[in-house]
Short mmCIF file of C-alpha atoms in Angstrom, two decimals:
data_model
loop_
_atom_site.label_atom_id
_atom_site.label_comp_id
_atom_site.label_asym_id
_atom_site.label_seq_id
_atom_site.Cartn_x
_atom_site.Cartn_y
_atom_site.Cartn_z
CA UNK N 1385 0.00 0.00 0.00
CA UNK N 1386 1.37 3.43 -0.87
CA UNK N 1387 2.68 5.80 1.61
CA UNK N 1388 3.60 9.27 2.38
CA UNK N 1389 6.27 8.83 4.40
CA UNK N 1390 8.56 6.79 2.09
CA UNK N 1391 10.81 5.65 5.52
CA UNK N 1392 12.18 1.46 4.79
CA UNK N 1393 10.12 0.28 7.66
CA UNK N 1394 6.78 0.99 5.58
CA UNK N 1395 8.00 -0.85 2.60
CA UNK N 1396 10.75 -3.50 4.23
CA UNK N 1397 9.38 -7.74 4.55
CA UNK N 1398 9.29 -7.78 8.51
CA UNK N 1399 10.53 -11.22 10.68
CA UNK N 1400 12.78 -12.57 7.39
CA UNK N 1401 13.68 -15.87 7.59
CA UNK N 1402 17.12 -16.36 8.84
CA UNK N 1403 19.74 -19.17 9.49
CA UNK N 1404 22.87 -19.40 11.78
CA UNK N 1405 26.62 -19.62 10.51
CA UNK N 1406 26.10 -23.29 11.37
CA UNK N 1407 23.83 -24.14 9.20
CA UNK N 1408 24.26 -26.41 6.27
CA UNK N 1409 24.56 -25.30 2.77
CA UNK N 1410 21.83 -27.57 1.68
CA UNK N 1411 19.29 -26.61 4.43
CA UNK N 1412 19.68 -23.41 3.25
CA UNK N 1413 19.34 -23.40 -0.44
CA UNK N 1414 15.93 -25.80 0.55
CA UNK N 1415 15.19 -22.79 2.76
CA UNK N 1416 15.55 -19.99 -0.18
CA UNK N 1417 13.73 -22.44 -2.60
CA UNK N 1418 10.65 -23.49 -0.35
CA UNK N 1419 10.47 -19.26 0.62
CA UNK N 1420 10.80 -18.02 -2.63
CA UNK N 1421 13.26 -15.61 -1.99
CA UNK N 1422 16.85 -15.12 -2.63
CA UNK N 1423 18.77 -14.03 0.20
CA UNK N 1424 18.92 -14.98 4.28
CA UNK N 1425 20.44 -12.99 7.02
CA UNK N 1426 22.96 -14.86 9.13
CA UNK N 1427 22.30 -14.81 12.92
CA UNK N 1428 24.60 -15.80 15.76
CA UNK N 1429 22.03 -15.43 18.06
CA UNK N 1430 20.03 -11.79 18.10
CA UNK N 1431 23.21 -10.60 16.27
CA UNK N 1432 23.47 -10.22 12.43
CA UNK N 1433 26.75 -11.60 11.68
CA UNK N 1434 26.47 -11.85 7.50
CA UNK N 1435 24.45 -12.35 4.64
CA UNK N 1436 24.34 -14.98 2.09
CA UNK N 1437 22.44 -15.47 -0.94
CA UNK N 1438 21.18 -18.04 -3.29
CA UNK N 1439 23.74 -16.65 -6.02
CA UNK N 1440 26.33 -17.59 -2.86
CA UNK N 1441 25.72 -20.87 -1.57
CA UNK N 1442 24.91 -22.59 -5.21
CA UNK N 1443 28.29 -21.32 -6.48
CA UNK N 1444 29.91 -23.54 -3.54
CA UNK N 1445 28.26 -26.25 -5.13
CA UNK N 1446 30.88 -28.81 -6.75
CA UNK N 1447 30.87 -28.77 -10.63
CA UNK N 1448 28.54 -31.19 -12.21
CA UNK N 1449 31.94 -32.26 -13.70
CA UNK N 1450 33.60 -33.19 -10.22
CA UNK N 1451 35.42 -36.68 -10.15
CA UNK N 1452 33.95 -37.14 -6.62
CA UNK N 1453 32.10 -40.10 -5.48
CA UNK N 1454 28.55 -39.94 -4.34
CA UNK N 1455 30.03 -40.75 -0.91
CA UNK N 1456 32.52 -38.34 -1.12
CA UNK N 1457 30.54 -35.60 -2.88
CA UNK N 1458 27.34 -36.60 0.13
CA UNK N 1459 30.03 -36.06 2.83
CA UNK N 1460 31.26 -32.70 0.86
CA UNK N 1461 27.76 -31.14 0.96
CA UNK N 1462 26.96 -32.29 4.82
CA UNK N 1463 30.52 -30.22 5.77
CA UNK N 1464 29.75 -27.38 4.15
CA UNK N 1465 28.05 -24.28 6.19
CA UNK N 1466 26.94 -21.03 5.94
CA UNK N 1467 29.77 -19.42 7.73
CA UNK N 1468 31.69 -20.27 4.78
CA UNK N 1469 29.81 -18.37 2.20
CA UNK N 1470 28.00 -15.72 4.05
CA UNK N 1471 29.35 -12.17 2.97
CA UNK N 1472 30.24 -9.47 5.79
CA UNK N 1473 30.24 -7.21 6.98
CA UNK N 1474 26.88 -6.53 6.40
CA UNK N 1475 25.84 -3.74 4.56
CA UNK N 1476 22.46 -2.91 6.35
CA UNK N 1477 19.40 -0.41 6.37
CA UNK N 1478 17.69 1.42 9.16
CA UNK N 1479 14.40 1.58 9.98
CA UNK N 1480 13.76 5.04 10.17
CA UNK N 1481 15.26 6.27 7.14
CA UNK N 1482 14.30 7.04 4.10
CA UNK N 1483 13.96 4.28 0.96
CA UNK N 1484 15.71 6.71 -1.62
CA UNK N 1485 18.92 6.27 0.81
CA UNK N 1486 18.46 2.61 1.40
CA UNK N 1487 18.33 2.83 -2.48
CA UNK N 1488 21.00 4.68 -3.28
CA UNK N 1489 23.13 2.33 -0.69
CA UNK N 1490 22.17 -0.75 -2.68
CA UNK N 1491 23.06 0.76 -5.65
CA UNK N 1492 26.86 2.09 -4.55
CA UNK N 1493 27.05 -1.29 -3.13
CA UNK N 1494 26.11 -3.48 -6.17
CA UNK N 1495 24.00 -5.78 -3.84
CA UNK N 1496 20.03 -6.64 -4.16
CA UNK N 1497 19.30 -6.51 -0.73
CA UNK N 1498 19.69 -4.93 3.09
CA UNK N 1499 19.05 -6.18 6.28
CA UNK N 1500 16.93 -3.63 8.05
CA UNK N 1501 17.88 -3.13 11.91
CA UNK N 1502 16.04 -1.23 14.60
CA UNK N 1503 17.25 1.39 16.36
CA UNK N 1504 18.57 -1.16 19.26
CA UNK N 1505 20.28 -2.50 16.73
CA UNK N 1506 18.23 -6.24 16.12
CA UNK N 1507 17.00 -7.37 12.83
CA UNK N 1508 13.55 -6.43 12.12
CA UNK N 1509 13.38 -7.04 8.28
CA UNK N 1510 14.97 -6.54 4.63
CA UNK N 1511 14.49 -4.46 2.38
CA UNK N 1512 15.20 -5.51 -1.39
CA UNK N 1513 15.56 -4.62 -5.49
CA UNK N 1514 11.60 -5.58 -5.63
CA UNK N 1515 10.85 -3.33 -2.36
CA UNK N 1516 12.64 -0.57 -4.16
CA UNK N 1517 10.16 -1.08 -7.37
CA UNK N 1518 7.29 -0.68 -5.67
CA UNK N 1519 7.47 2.01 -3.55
CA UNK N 1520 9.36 3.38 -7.03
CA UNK N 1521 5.76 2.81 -8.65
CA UNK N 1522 4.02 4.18 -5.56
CA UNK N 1523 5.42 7.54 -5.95
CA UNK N 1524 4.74 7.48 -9.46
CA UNK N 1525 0.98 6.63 -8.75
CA UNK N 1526 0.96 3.92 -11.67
CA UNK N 1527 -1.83 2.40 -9.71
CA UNK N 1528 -3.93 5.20 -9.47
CA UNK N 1529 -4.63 5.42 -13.45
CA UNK N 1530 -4.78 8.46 -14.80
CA UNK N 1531 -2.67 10.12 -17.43
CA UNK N 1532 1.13 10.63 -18.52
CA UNK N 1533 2.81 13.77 -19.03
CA UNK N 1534 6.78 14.46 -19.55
CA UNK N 1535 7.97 18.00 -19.98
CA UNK N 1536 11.02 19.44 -20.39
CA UNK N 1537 11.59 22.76 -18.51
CA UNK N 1538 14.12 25.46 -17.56
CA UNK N 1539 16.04 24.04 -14.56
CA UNK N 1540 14.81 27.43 -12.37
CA UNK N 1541 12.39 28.34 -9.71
CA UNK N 1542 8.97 28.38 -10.24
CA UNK N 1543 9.19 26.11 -13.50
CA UNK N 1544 7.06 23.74 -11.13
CA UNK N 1545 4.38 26.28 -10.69
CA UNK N 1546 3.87 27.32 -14.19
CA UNK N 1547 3.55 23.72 -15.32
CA UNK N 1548 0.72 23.21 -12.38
CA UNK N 1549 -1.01 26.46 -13.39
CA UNK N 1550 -0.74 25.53 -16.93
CA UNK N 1551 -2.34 22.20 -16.08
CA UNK N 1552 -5.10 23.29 -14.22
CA UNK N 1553 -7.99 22.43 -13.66
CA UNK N 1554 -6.52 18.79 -13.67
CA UNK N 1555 -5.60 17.52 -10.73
CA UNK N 1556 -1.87 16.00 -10.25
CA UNK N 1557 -1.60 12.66 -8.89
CA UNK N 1558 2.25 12.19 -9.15
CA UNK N 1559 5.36 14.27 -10.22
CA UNK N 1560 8.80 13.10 -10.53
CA UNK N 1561 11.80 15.10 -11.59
CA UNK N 1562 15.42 14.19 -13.03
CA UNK N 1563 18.13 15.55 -15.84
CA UNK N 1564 19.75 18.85 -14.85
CA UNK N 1565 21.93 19.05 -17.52
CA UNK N 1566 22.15 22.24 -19.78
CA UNK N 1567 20.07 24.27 -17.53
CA UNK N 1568 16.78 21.73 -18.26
CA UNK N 1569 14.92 19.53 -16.53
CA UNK N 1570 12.16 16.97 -17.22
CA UNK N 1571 9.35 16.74 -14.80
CA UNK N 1572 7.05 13.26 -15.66
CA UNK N 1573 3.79 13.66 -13.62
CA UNK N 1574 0.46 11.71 -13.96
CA UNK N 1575 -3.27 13.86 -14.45
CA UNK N 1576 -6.17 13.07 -13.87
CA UNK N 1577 -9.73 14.50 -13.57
CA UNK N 1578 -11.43 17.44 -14.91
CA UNK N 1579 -9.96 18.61 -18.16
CA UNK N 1580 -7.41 15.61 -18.43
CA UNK N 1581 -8.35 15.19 -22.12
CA UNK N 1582 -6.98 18.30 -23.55
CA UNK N 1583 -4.11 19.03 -20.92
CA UNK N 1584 -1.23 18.72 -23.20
CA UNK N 1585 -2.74 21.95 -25.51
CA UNK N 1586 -3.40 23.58 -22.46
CA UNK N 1587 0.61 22.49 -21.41
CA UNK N 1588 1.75 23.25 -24.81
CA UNK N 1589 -0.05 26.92 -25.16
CA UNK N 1590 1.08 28.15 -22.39
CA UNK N 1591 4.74 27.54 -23.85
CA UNK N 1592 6.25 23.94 -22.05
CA UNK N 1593 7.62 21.19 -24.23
CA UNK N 1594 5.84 18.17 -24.05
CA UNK N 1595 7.52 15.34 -24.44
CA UNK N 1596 5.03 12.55 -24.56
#
């Protein structure tokens, strides 16, 4: 459900399912398979210790092309534990802050994926690529219909204003900005309501580019 505030803990998957550094490599890829999911925070106790992910514990897999026996390759697999694959530190997420800086972490980062710890410091969820998407789509109101509108404006105050006035009497559900470059920005918002029909004369008249 969309939200206002935008913090992690409104968007995170609380109580994730978690393992210990002792636990077998097997257990956990059945884990990750029966879950759905693709990742598991490492506990040593009510302490995060590491991460691991499906990615992680197939690659210590032996090759299909291993000489091993069965036996040998069964008594492999049984040895093998989490602490052996799990990555740490752990790159985590806080509760109380906002999703565009747990983004932007996961992005410098190159993982798909934070732990999300209280305040005290204990593992209360995780936030992932998919969480990111939809509160991505949430600010864009793509489930509250209505209709698209790019423009392309002078990067200066009150460019905002004179695309609302120009828009009017629609009503904006969503706007989004990015670019910067050259002095210009585009500004993608959805309209709806009264008027939404003929917005992009109105937009166009009034002397905005329209991009779609």
């Amino acid at each position: 459900m969309y939200t206002a505030r935008m913090l992690v803990r409104d968007w995170m998957t609380p109580h994730p399912t978690t393992v210990t550094p002792d636990t077998p490599v097997m257990d956990a890829l059945k884990l990750l398979k029966e879950g759905g999911f693709r990742r598991l925070p490492v506990m040593d106790g009510d302490r995060l210790v590491g991460i691991t992910t499906r990615k992680d514990l197939k690659d210590a897999m032996p090759s299909k092309a291993t000489t091993l026996s069965v036996w040998e390759l069964n008594y492999l697999l049984s040895k093998l534990t989490v602490a052996e694959m799990m990555a740490r530190p752990v790159i985590t997420a806080a509760e109380g802050e906002y999703m565009e800086d747990a983004a932007l972490r996961m992005q410098e980062h190159h993982v798909g994926g934070l732990p999300v710890l209280t305040d005290a410091g204990r593992l209360s969820g995780i936030i992932t690529t998919m969480d990111v998407l939809r509160a991505f789509t949430g600010i864009l109101g793509m489930r509250e219909g209505g209709r698209r509108l790019a423009l392309d404006m002078p990067d200066v105050p009150g460019s905002l204003a004179r695309a609302a006035t120009a828009i009017g009497p629609s009503n904006i559900i969503s706007v989004a900005t990015y670019g910067g470059e050259n002095g210009r920005r585009k500004f993608v918002m959805r309209i709806d309501g009264e008027g939404v029909r003929d917005v992009r004369d109105r937009v166009q008249a009034a002397g905005i580019d329209v991009l779609d």
